[in-house]
Short mmCIF file of C-alpha atoms in Angstrom, two decimals:
data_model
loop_
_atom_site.label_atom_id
_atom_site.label_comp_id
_atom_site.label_asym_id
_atom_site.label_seq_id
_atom_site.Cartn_x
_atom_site.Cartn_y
_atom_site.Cartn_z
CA UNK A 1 -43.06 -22.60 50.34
CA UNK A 2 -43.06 -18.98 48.88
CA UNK A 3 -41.48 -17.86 51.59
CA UNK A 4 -38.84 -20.44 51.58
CA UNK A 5 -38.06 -20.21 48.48
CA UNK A 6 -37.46 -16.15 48.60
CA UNK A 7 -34.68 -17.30 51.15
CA UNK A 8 -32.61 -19.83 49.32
CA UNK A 9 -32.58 -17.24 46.94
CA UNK A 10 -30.83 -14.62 49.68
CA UNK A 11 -27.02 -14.20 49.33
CA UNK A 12 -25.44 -12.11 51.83
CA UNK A 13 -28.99 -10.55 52.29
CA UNK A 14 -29.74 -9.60 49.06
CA UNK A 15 -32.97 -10.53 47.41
CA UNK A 16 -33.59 -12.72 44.21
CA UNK A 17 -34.38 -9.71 41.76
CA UNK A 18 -31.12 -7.91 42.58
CA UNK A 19 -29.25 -10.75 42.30
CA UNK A 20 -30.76 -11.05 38.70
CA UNK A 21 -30.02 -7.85 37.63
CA UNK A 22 -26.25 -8.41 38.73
CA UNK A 23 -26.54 -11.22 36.51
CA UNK A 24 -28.18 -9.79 33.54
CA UNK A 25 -25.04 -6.44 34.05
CA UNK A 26 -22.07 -8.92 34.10
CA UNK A 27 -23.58 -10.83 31.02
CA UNK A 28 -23.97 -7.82 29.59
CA UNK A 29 -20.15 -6.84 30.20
CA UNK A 30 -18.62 -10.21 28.87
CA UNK A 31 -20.70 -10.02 25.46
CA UNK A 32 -19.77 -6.71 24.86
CA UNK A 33 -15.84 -7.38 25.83
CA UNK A 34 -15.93 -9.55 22.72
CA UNK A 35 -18.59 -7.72 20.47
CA UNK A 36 -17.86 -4.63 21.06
CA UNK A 37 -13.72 -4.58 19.79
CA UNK A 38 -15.01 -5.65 16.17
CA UNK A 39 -17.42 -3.29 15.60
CA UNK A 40 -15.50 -0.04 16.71
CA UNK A 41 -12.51 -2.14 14.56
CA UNK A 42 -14.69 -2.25 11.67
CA UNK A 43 -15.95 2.04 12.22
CA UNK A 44 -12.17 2.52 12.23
CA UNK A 45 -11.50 0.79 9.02
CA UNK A 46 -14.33 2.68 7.74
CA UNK A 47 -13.19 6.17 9.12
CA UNK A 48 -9.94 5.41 7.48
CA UNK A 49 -11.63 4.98 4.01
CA UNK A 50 -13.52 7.56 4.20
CA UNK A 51 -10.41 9.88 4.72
CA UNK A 52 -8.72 9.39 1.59
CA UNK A 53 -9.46 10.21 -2.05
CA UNK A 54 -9.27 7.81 -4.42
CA UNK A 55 -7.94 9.68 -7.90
CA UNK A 56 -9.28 8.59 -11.65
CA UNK A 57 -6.35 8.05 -14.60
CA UNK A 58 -7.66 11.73 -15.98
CA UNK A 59 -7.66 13.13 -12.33
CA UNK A 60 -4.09 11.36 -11.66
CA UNK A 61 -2.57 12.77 -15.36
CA UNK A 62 -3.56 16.24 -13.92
CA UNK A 63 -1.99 15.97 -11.03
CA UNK A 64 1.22 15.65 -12.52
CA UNK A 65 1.03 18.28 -14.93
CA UNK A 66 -0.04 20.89 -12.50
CA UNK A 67 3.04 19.48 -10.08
CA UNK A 68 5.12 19.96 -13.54
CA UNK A 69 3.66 23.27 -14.78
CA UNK A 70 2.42 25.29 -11.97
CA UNK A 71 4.89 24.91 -8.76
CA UNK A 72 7.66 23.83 -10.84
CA UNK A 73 8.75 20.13 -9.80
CA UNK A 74 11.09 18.57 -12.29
CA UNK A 75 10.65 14.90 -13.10
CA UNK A 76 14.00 14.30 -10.70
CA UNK A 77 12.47 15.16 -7.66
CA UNK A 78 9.38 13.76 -8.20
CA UNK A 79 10.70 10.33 -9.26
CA UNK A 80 13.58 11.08 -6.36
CA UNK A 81 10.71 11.52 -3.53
CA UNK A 82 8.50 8.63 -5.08
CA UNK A 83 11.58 6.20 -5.32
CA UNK A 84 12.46 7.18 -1.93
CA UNK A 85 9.28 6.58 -0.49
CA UNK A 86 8.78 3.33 -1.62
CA UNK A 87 11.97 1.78 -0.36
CA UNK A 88 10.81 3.00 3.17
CA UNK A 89 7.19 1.22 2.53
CA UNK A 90 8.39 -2.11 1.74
CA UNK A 91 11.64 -2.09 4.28
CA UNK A 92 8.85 -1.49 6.71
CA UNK A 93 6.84 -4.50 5.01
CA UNK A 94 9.54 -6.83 4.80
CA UNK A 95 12.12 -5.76 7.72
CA UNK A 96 14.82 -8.89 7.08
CA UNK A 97 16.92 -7.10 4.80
CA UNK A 98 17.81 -9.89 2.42
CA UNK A 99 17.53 -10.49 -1.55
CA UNK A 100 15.21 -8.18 -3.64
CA UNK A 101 14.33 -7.90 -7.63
CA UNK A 102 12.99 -5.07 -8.97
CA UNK A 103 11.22 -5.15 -12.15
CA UNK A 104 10.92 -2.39 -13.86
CA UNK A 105 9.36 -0.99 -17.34
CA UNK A 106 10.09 1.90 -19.52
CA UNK A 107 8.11 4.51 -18.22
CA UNK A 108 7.71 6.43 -14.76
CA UNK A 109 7.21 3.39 -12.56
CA UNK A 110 10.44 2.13 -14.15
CA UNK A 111 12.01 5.22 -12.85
CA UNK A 112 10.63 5.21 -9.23
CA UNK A 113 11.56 1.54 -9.09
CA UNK A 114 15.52 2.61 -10.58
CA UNK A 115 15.26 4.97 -7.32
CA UNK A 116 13.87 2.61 -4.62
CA UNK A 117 16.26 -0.34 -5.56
CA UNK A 118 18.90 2.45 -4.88
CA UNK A 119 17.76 3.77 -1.59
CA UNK A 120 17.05 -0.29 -0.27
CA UNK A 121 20.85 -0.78 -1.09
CA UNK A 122 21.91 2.05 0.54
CA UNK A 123 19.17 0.10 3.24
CA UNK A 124 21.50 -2.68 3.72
CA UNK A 125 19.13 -4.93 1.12
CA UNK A 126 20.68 -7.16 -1.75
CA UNK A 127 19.54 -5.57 -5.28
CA UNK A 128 19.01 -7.29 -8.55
CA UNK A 129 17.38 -5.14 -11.08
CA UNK A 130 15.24 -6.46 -14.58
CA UNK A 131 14.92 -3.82 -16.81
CA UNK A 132 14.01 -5.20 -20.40
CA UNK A 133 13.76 -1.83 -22.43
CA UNK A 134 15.46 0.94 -21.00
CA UNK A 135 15.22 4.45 -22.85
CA UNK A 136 17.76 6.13 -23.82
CA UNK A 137 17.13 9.38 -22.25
CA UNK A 138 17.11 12.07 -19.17
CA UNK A 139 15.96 10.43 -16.23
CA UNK A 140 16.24 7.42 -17.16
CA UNK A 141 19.70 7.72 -18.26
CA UNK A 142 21.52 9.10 -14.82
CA UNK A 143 19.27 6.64 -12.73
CA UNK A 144 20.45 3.42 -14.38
CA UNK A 145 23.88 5.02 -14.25
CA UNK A 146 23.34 5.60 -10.28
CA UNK A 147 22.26 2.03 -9.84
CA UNK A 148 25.07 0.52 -12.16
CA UNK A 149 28.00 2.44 -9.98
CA UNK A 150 26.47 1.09 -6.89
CA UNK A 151 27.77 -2.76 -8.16
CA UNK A 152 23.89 -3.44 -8.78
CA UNK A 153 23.26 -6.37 -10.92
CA UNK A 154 20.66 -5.38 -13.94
CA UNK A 155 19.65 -7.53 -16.49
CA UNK A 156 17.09 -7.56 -19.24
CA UNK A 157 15.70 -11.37 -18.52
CA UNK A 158 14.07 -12.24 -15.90
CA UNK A 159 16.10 -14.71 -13.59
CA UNK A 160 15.04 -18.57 -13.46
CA UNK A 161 14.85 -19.01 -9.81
CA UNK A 162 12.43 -16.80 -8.05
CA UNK A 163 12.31 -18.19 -5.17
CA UNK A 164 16.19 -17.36 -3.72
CA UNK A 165 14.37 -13.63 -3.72
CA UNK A 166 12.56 -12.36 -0.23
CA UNK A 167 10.26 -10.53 -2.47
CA UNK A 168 9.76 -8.33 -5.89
CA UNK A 169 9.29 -5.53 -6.21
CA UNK A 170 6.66 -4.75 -9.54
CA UNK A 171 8.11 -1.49 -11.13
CA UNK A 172 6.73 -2.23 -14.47
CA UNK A 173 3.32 0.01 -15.34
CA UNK A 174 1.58 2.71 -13.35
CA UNK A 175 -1.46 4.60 -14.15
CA UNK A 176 -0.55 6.14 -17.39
CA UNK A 177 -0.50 2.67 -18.86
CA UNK A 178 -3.40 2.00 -21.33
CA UNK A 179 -3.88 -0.82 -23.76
CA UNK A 180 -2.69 -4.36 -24.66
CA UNK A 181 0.17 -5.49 -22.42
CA UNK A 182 3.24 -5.94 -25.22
CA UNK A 183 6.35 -8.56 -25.30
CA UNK A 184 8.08 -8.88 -23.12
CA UNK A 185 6.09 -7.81 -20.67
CA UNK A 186 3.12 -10.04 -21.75
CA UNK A 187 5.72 -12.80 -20.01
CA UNK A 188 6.94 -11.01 -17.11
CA UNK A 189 3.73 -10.00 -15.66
CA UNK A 190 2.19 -13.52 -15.51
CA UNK A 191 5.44 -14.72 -14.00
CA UNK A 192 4.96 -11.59 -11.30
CA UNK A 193 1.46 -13.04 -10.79
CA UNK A 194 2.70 -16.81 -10.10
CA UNK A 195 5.28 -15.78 -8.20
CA UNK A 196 6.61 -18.12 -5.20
CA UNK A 197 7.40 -15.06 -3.38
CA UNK A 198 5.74 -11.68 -2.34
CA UNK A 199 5.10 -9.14 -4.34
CA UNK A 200 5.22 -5.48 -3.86
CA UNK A 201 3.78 -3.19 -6.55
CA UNK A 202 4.05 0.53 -6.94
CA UNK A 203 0.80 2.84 -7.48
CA UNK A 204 -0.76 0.06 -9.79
CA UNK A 205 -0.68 -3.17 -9.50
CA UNK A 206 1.11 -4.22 -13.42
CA UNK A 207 -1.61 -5.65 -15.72
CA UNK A 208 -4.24 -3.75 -13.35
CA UNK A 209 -6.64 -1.13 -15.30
CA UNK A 210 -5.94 1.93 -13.35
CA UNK A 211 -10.05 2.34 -12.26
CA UNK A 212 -11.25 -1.14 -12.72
CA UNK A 213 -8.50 -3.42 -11.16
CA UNK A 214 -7.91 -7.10 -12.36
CA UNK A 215 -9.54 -10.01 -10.04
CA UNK A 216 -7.66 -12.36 -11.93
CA UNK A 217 -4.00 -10.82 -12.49
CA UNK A 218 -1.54 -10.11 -10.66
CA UNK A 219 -2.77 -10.11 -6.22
CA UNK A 220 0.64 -8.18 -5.18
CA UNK A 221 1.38 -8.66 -0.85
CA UNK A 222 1.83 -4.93 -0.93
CA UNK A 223 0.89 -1.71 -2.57
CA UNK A 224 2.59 1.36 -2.44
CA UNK A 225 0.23 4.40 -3.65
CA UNK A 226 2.30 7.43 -4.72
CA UNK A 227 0.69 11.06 -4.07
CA UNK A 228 -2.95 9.23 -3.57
CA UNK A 229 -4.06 5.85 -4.07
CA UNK A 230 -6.21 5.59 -7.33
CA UNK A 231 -9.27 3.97 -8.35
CA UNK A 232 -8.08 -0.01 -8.59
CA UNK A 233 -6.66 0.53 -4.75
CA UNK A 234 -10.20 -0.11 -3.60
CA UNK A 235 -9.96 -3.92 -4.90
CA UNK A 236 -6.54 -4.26 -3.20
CA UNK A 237 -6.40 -7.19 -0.93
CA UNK A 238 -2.96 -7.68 0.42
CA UNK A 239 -1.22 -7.33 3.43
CA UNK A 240 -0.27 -3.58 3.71
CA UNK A 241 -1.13 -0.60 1.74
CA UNK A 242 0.76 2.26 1.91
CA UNK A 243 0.54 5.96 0.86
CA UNK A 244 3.63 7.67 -0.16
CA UNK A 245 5.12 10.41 -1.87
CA UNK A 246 4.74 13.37 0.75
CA UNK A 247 4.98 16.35 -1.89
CA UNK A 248 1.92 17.24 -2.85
CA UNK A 249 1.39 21.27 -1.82
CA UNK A 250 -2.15 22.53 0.41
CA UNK A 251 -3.18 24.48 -2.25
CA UNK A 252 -3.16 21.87 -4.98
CA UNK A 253 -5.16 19.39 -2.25
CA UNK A 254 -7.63 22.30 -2.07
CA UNK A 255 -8.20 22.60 -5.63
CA UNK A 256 -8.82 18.71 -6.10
CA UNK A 257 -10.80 18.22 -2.60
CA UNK A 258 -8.06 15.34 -1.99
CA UNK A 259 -8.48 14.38 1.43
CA UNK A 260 -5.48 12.93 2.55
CA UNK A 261 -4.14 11.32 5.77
CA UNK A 262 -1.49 12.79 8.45
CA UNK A 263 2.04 11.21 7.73
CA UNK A 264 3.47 10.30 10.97
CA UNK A 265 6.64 12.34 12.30
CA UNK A 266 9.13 12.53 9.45
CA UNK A 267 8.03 9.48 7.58
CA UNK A 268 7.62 9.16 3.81
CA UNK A 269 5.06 7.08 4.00
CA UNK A 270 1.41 6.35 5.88
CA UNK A 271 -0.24 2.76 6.37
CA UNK A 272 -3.91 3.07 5.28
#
C-alpha cells in the first residue's frame, strides 16, 4: 500500500518530496509578491524621512538672517524664489487650472503668497487675492502693485462662497508667528479650516505652532515647505508635501548639518 501510494504521488516521474518542495517555493513566491511591495514601500518612506532635516523656529530665524547678512540675499529674491516655488508645487497638486484664493497676512508668508498668486496667473489660473492688512511698505508695496496691474481681484473680506474656488491657497502666518491669533484673522483661519475646498498652506500650516503643530486646526490638502520643512511638518497628513525654495548655498547646509533632498532637473520644487 506504501508502495502504491509513493506512485499516485509520481507526476511526470518525480517523487512526492520534490513535488512538495515545488509547492512550499511557489507559495513562497505568491506571499512575498504581495508582502514584500509594502514593506520595501514602507523602508522607502522611511529612507525619505530620514533624508531631510526638520528646522526649529530659532534654527529657521537663523537661517534667514545668515541668507540676509552673510551671502547677501535681499528680501526680493528670497520672497521672489519662495513665491515662485510655490505656484509650481500646487499647479503640480492641482493641474486643472481653474479658480484660486489666496489668503494672505501681513508678514513674509503674505509676501510669498502676493508672488505665487502672480506666477499661477501668469500659469493660466484664475486669481482672487484676500489681503486684510496690508503694510505700507518695501516689499510689500511693489508686490501688491504687481498683482493689482495684472487685473487681479484683491479684497480685504473674505468672499461668501467658497466653494466656486478649486482650492486656497493659506498665505496667512509662517514660522515667525508667535502668540494669540488676532482679528481678523481669528475669523479667517477657522473658515480656512472648514473649508469646502482644498487647502494649500505655505511653510506652516496658519494657526499651527511652528514645532508642535495643531491636531485640531486647520488639516491643509497640501504643504509647501520653503528652504526645509520645520518641526510641525512631521504631523502633516495631507495629500502632498512639497519642499521648495532651491536657494539655500552648500556651505550654509554644512554649517547647519541640513540634509536635504536632490531637486529633480530644473524644478523648484521636490515631493517628499
Amino acid at each position: 500500500n506504501e508502495y502504491k501510494s509513493y506512485l499516485r504521488c509520481m507526476v511526470n516521474g518525480i517523487p512526492w518530496r520534490h513535488l512538495r518542495i515545488a509547492f512550499i517555493c511557489m507559495l513562497g513566491s505568491v506571499l512575498s509578491y504581495f508582502i514584500v511591495p509594502p514593506i520595501r514601500r514602507f523602508v522607502l518612506i522611511r529612507n525619505t524621512m530620514a533624508t531631510v532635516s526638520y528646522l526649529g523656529q530659532e534654527q529657521a530665524q537663523n537661517i534667514d538672517i545668515e541668507l540676509f547678512n552673510e551671502y547677501k540675499f535681499s528680501i526680493d529674491q528670497l520672497m521672489e524664489l519662495a513665491g515662485l516655488a510655490v505656484a509650481q508645487a500646487v499647479s503640480k497638486s492641482y493641474p486643472v487650472a481653474g479658480k484660486v484664493l489666496v489668503v494672505c497676512g501681513p508678514g513674509n508668508n503674505g509676501g510669498d503668497g502676493l508672488v505665487a498668486a502672480r506666477h499661477l496667473a501668469m500659469f493660466g489660473y484664475q486669481l482672487h487675492i484676500v489681503y486684510p492688512k496690508q503694510p505700507q511698505k518695501h516689499p510689500f508695496l511693489p508686490l501688491l502693485h504687481q498683482v493689482k496691474c495684472m487685473d487681479i481681484k484683491v479684497e480685504t473680506e473674505m468672499p461668501t462662497n467658497l466653494a466656486e474656488y478649486t482650492f486656497i491657497l493659506d498665505a496667512v502666518f509662517g514660522f515667525s508667528f508667535k502668540g494669540s491669533v488676532r482679528a481678523p484673522f481669528d475669523v479667517i483661519i477657522p473658515q480656512l479650516t472648514n473649508s469646502p475646498v482644498p487647502v494649500a498652506s505655505i511653510d506652516v500650516p496658519s494657526g499651527w505652532n511652528v514645532e508642535e503643530g495643531n491636531s485640531t486646526g486647520l488639516q491643509p490638502d497640501v504643504l509647501v515647505s520653503l528652504t526645509a520643512p520645520k518641526l510641525c511638518a512631521r504631523y502633516f497628513r495631507g495629500r502632498h508635501h512639497w519642499l521648495g525654495g532651491r536657494f539655500v548655498p552648500g556651505s550654509l547646509r554644512s554649517r547647519h548639518n541640513l540634509l536635504l533632498p536632490e531637486y529633480p532637473g530644473s524644478d523648484q520644487v521636490v515631493l517628499l
